[in-house]
Amino acid sequence: QVQLVESGGGLVQPGGSLRLSCTASGSIFSINAMGWYRQAPGKQRELVAAIIGDGRTNYADSVKGRFTISRDYAKNTVRLQMNSLKPEDTAVYYCNADLYSTPGVRNRDVWGQGTQVTVSS
C-alpha cells in the first residue's frame, strides 16, 4: 500500500557529513509525521529525529546541533542532514512514517528497509 525508499547511507570519516533521504509513495492521503530511527549492533532501535505536520521537530539529545531533519511536503520526502559525524553514530538508519492512506485509516508503522551509516577513520 505504502512504500518508503531510503538512500544516502555510506562510509564517512569522523567529522564528516552525510545526507539521508526517504520518499513515501503509494496510497497516501496525508502524512502526520516522518522520522528517522537507528539501530546499532547489540542495541535497541532508537529515535533519532522526527518532524510533524506543523513543522515541529524532535531530536535525540545525542544528535542535537549536529543533525537536521526537514520535509518536502509536495514530494512526500524527509531528509536528514548529518554533520560532525562520530563513530557512535554508526548504525542502520530507518525511515518511518505515521500517515493516513485514506481518511480514517491510519498507519503509524510504515518503515523503510534501512540504510547503513558507518563512521570510521
XYZ file of N, CA, C and O in Angstrom:
484
model
N 0.826 -1.202 0.000
C 0.000 0.000 0.000
C 0.865 1.260 0.000
O 0.678 2.139 -0.838
N 1.785 1.336 0.955
C 2.692 2.470 1.066
C 4.114 1.945 1.145
O 4.382 0.960 1.833
N 5.007 2.616 0.465
C 6.406 2.214 0.430
C 7.297 3.395 0.775
O 7.060 4.516 0.313
N 8.315 3.146 1.594
C 9.330 4.136 1.905
C 10.646 3.681 1.298
O 11.082 2.554 1.531
N 11.267 4.548 0.532
C 12.530 4.243 -0.120
C 13.594 5.193 0.401
O 13.454 6.411 0.280
N 14.660 4.623 0.968
C 15.726 5.387 1.582
C 16.969 5.387 0.709
O 17.208 4.443 -0.052
N 17.770 6.423 0.868
C 19.047 6.497 0.180
C 19.978 7.416 0.958
O 19.535 8.186 1.812
N 21.262 7.338 0.656
C 22.228 8.268 1.208
C 23.208 7.702 2.212
O 24.130 8.412 2.632
N 23.049 6.455 2.611
C 23.983 5.869 3.559
C 25.342 5.632 2.932
O 25.510 5.692 1.715
N 26.318 5.366 3.788
C 27.657 5.104 3.299
C 28.683 5.165 4.397
O 28.360 5.190 5.586
N 29.948 5.197 3.987
C 31.089 5.251 4.892
C 31.689 6.649 4.870
O 32.001 7.176 3.793
N 31.845 7.247 6.048
C 32.444 8.573 6.167
C 33.418 8.589 7.331
O 33.330 7.776 8.254
N 34.355 9.533 7.288
C 35.301 9.704 8.379
C 34.685 10.527 9.505
O 33.756 11.312 9.272
N 35.167 10.364 10.730
C 34.685 11.212 11.816
C 34.813 12.686 11.464
O 35.821 13.120 10.905
N 33.776 13.449 11.796
C 33.731 14.858 11.457
C 33.115 15.145 10.106
O 32.848 16.318 9.788
N 32.872 14.125 9.323
C 32.294 14.293 8.013
C 30.790 14.461 8.047
O 30.158 14.475 9.108
N 30.206 14.571 6.859
C 28.776 14.800 6.718
C 28.155 13.788 5.771
O 28.818 13.247 4.880
N 26.876 13.565 5.966
C 26.121 12.655 5.132
C 24.674 13.125 5.121
O 24.187 13.652 6.126
N 23.995 12.932 4.010
C 22.596 13.304 3.903
C 21.762 12.098 3.516
O 22.002 11.473 2.484
N 20.784 11.774 4.344
C 19.860 10.695 4.072
C 18.552 11.260 3.529
O 18.128 12.346 3.913
N 17.913 10.510 2.657
C 16.613 10.910 2.161
C 15.676 9.716 2.140
O 16.107 8.567 2.046
N 14.390 10.001 2.230
C 13.372 8.965 2.252
C 12.128 9.516 1.579
O 11.640 10.586 1.949
N 11.613 8.776 0.621
C 10.426 9.193 -0.110
C 9.313 8.166 0.061
O 9.531 6.965 -0.135
N 8.141 8.636 0.428
C 6.965 7.784 0.574
C 6.156 7.796 -0.713
O 5.962 8.843 -1.331
N 5.679 6.627 -1.097
C 4.866 6.522 -2.296
C 3.764 5.497 -2.073
O 3.814 4.694 -1.150
N 2.776 5.509 -2.952
C 1.647 4.611 -2.834
C 0.388 5.368 -2.464
O 0.217 6.530 -2.822
N -0.504 4.696 -1.738
C -1.762 5.302 -1.332
C -1.544 6.145 -0.084
O -1.398 5.620 1.018
N -1.512 7.454 -0.267
C -1.264 8.384 0.833
C -2.287 9.503 0.768
O -2.346 10.231 -0.227
N -3.063 9.637 1.828
C -3.990 10.752 1.939
C -3.309 11.943 2.603
O -3.411 13.072 2.116
N -2.636 11.677 3.707
C -1.894 12.718 4.396
C -0.839 12.068 5.272
O -0.984 10.926 5.693
N 0.208 12.812 5.561
C 1.285 12.342 6.424
C 1.295 13.175 7.693
O 1.426 14.398 7.637
N 1.139 12.512 8.825
C 1.149 13.203 10.107
C 2.565 13.528 10.562
O 2.820 14.613 11.093
N 3.464 12.577 10.359
C 4.833 12.761 10.802
C 5.743 11.801 10.054
O 5.312 10.736 9.606
N 6.989 12.183 9.927
C 8.017 11.297 9.400
C 9.243 11.435 10.282
O 9.449 12.480 10.911
N 10.028 10.389 10.323
C 11.198 10.444 11.173
C 12.234 9.408 10.809
O 12.054 8.603 9.892
N 13.324 9.473 11.538
C 14.435 8.549 11.370
C 14.747 7.867 12.692
O 14.824 8.522 13.740
N 14.904 6.565 12.636
C 15.382 5.758 13.742
C 16.711 5.135 13.343
O 17.046 5.068 12.160
N 17.460 4.668 14.333
C 18.683 3.949 14.039
C 18.868 2.807 15.023
O 18.368 2.838 16.141
N 19.594 1.804 14.576
C 19.882 0.650 15.408
C 21.324 0.220 15.178
O 21.702 -0.134 14.064
N 22.099 0.269 16.241
C 23.483 -0.174 16.209
C 23.559 -1.625 16.674
O 22.666 -2.108 17.378
N 24.624 -2.347 16.301
C 24.755 -3.739 16.731
C 24.675 -3.875 18.247
O 25.341 -3.148 18.984
N 23.833 -4.797 18.709
C 23.687 -5.042 20.126
C 22.846 -4.039 20.881
O 22.739 -4.135 22.109
N 22.253 -3.080 20.187
C 21.447 -2.062 20.837
C 20.030 -2.051 20.282
O 19.766 -2.557 19.191
N 19.115 -1.459 21.058
C 17.742 -1.309 20.600
C 17.626 -0.163 19.603
O 18.436 0.767 19.587
N 16.601 -0.243 18.786
C 16.328 0.835 17.857
C 15.905 2.082 18.635
O 15.113 2.003 19.582
N 16.434 3.230 18.241
C 16.136 4.474 18.929
C 15.731 5.561 17.944
O 16.172 5.574 16.795
N 14.910 6.474 18.427
C 14.506 7.621 17.621
C 15.671 8.590 17.496
O 16.290 8.969 18.490
N 15.944 9.012 16.276
C 16.984 9.999 16.011
C 16.373 11.386 15.850
O 16.796 12.346 16.493
N 15.391 11.505 14.974
C 14.751 12.780 14.705
C 13.393 12.540 14.082
O 13.184 11.557 13.389
N 12.464 13.463 14.320
C 11.137 13.376 13.743
C 10.634 14.770 13.419
O 11.020 15.747 14.068
N 9.770 14.842 12.428
C 9.146 16.102 12.057
C 7.666 15.854 11.844
O 7.265 14.897 11.177
N 6.824 16.704 12.441
C 5.389 16.534 12.356
C 4.799 17.560 11.401
O 5.499 18.430 10.884
N 3.485 17.433 11.167
C 2.839 18.197 10.115
C 2.937 19.699 10.226
O 2.995 20.390 9.201
N 2.956 20.226 11.437
C 3.043 21.671 11.604
C 4.478 22.186 11.559
O 4.700 23.374 11.769
N 5.421 21.294 11.288
C 6.802 21.687 11.160
C 7.650 21.512 12.400
O 8.865 21.709 12.337
N 7.051 21.155 13.514
C 7.830 20.939 14.729
C 8.743 19.740 14.585
O 8.409 18.758 13.928
N 9.891 19.827 15.209
C 10.882 18.769 15.138
C 11.276 18.297 16.525
O 11.209 19.045 17.498
N 11.678 17.037 16.594
C 12.215 16.449 17.813
C 13.511 15.735 17.474
O 13.609 15.080 16.433
N 14.488 15.857 18.354
C 15.784 15.226 18.154
C 16.216 14.489 19.406
O 15.940 14.921 20.531
N 16.917 13.392 19.199
C 17.597 12.763 20.312
C 18.669 13.708 20.837
O 19.302 14.439 20.070
N 18.871 13.696 22.141
C 19.868 14.587 22.728
C 21.253 14.386 22.115
O 22.031 15.333 21.985
N 21.555 13.167 21.739
C 22.879 12.851 21.231
C 23.176 13.465 19.866
O 24.339 13.534 19.465
N 22.145 13.918 19.149
C 22.362 14.462 17.810
C 21.988 15.932 17.696
O 22.199 16.531 16.626
N 21.464 16.531 18.741
C 21.078 17.938 18.691
C 22.277 18.816 18.344
O 23.362 18.650 18.890
N 22.045 19.735 17.428
C 23.110 20.619 16.989
C 23.951 20.060 15.864
O 24.729 20.805 15.254
N 23.820 18.772 15.584
C 24.594 18.140 14.521
C 23.730 17.662 13.361
O 24.158 17.711 12.214
N 22.519 17.178 13.664
C 21.616 16.654 12.643
C 20.451 17.619 12.439
O 19.990 18.271 13.389
N 19.947 17.677 11.217
C 18.791 18.496 10.892
C 17.828 17.693 10.042
O 18.216 17.141 9.013
N 16.565 17.632 10.465
C 15.540 16.934 9.711
C 14.669 17.959 8.991
O 14.386 19.040 9.517
N 14.249 17.624 7.782
C 13.402 18.510 7.003
C 12.469 17.688 6.125
O 12.720 16.509 5.868
N 11.395 18.316 5.662
C 10.427 17.647 4.799
C 10.145 18.471 3.561
O 10.094 19.703 3.606
N 9.948 17.780 2.461
C 9.412 18.363 1.245
C 7.983 17.852 1.137
O 7.751 16.714 0.733
N 7.015 18.682 1.515
C 5.635 18.233 1.605
C 5.063 17.834 0.250
O 4.257 16.906 0.162
N 5.456 18.515 -0.795
C 4.932 18.211 -2.121
C 5.414 16.865 -2.640
O 4.712 16.206 -3.413
N 6.603 16.445 -2.222
C 7.191 15.206 -2.720
C 7.144 14.061 -1.721
O 7.676 12.989 -2.004
N 6.527 14.270 -0.556
C 6.455 13.246 0.488
C 7.839 12.703 0.829
O 8.038 11.491 0.970
N 8.772 13.607 0.980
C 10.155 13.249 1.241
C 10.634 13.850 2.555
O 10.325 15.001 2.865
N 11.378 13.062 3.312
C 12.022 13.545 4.522
C 13.526 13.356 4.362
O 13.973 12.355 3.800
N 14.285 14.325 4.829
C 15.729 14.276 4.721
C 16.352 14.453 6.092
O 15.794 15.097 6.971
N 17.514 13.883 6.253
C 18.284 14.033 7.479
C 19.696 14.441 7.105
O 20.448 13.642 6.539
N 20.043 15.685 7.403
C 21.394 16.171 7.197
C 22.202 15.868 8.446
O 21.852 16.322 9.539
N 23.268 15.113 8.289
C 24.079 14.651 9.399
C 25.466 15.274 9.283
O 26.203 14.987 8.342
N 25.806 16.127 10.236
C 27.099 16.805 10.256
C 27.879 16.393 11.497
O 27.319 15.888 12.464
N 29.170 16.647 11.456
C 30.056 16.344 12.586
C 29.853 14.922 13.079
O 29.703 14.663 14.277
N 29.862 13.997 12.162
C 29.567 12.605 12.492
C 30.629 12.003 13.403
O 31.820 12.307 13.287
N 30.167 11.146 14.296
C 31.012 10.473 15.263
C 30.922 8.965 15.064
O 29.923 8.465 14.549
N 31.939 8.219 15.494
C 31.856 6.760 15.373
C 30.610 6.172 16.025
O 30.072 5.181 15.519
N 30.143 6.761 17.114
C 28.957 6.252 17.781
C 27.670 6.477 16.994
O 26.611 5.974 17.382
N 27.740 7.236 15.902
C 26.593 7.380 15.014
C 26.438 6.186 14.078
O 25.433 6.097 13.362
N 27.412 5.308 14.062
C 27.359 4.139 13.193
C 26.148 3.273 13.538
O 25.967 2.865 14.688
N 25.316 3.003 12.543
C 24.095 2.235 12.752
C 23.392 2.057 11.416
O 23.758 2.672 10.415
N 22.375 1.221 11.427
C 21.439 1.176 10.320
C 20.346 2.197 10.614
O 19.743 2.181 11.691
N 20.101 3.077 9.676
C 19.114 4.134 9.840
C 17.854 3.772 9.078
O 17.903 3.423 7.894
N 16.707 3.881 9.761
C 15.421 3.502 9.201
C 14.492 4.709 9.124
O 14.355 5.453 10.093
N 13.841 4.862 8.001
C 12.826 5.885 7.831
C 11.483 5.359 8.327
O 11.161 4.181 8.145
N 10.703 6.228 8.947
C 9.397 5.861 9.472
C 8.375 6.928 9.111
O 8.696 8.117 9.061
N 7.137 6.498 8.881
C 6.058 7.434 8.596
C 4.807 7.073 9.385
O 4.486 5.894 9.563
N 4.136 8.091 9.862
C 2.823 7.997 10.502
C 1.869 8.711 9.547
O 1.967 9.934 9.393
N 0.965 7.963 8.925
C 0.187 8.548 7.851
C -1.221 7.980 7.783
O -1.548 6.979 8.416
N -2.049 8.655 7.002
C -3.370 8.161 6.633
C -3.321 7.755 5.167
O -3.031 8.584 4.300
N -3.609 6.488 4.885
C -3.694 6.060 3.496
C -4.989 6.569 2.863
O -5.006 6.922 1.685
N -6.061 6.582 3.637
C -7.335 7.189 3.279
C -7.882 7.835 4.542
O -7.428 7.526 5.641
N -8.872 8.726 4.424
C -9.428 9.316 5.643
C -9.918 8.252 6.620
O -10.694 7.366 6.262
N -9.443 8.313 7.857
C -9.839 7.369 8.883
C -9.011 6.105 8.968
O -9.204 5.322 9.898
N -8.096 5.883 8.035
C -7.240 4.702 8.047
C -5.808 5.160 8.298
O -5.137 5.658 7.388
N -5.361 4.964 9.531
C -4.061 5.449 9.949
C -3.087 4.300 10.135
O -3.444 3.255 10.670
N -1.864 4.516 9.711
C -0.791 3.554 9.877
C 0.405 4.269 10.487
O 1.006 5.137 9.850
N 0.715 3.909 11.723
C 1.822 4.537 12.443
C 3.151 3.820 12.227
O 4.180 4.301 12.703
N 3.142 2.708 11.544
C 4.316 1.852 11.469
C 4.684 1.495 10.041
O 4.778 0.323 9.677
N 4.879 2.506 9.230
C 5.381 2.312 7.882
C 6.891 2.525 7.927
O 7.358 3.587 8.348
N 7.643 1.521 7.506
C 9.098 1.537 7.637
C 9.803 1.320 6.310
O 9.340 0.562 5.454
N 10.940 1.975 6.169
C 11.842 1.654 5.089
C 12.695 0.454 5.442
O 12.647 -0.065 6.561
N 13.505 0.008 4.498
C 14.335 -1.169 4.705
C 15.625 -0.872 5.462
O 16.283 -1.799 5.940
N 15.986 0.377 5.578
C 17.180 0.760 6.304
C 18.359 1.026 5.390
O 18.487 0.425 4.320
N 19.214 1.931 5.825
C 20.437 2.243 5.100
C 21.589 2.328 6.095
O 21.458 2.925 7.162
N 22.712 1.709 5.754
C 23.846 1.627 6.662
C 24.651 2.919 6.650
O 25.021 3.424 5.589
N 24.922 3.431 7.840
C 25.824 4.567 8.023
C 26.987 4.096 8.882
O 26.785 3.616 9.997
N 28.194 4.221 8.359
C 29.394 3.826 9.086
C 30.333 5.014 9.186
O 30.690 5.615 8.169
N 30.722 5.351 10.404
C 31.635 6.465 10.663
C 32.919 5.875 11.233
O 32.941 5.379 12.361
N 33.971 5.926 10.454
C 35.225 5.298 10.850
C 36.387 5.954 10.132
O 36.263 6.396 8.989
N 37.527 6.005 10.810
C 38.747 6.515 10.205
C 39.571 5.414 9.572
O 40.575 5.669 8.925
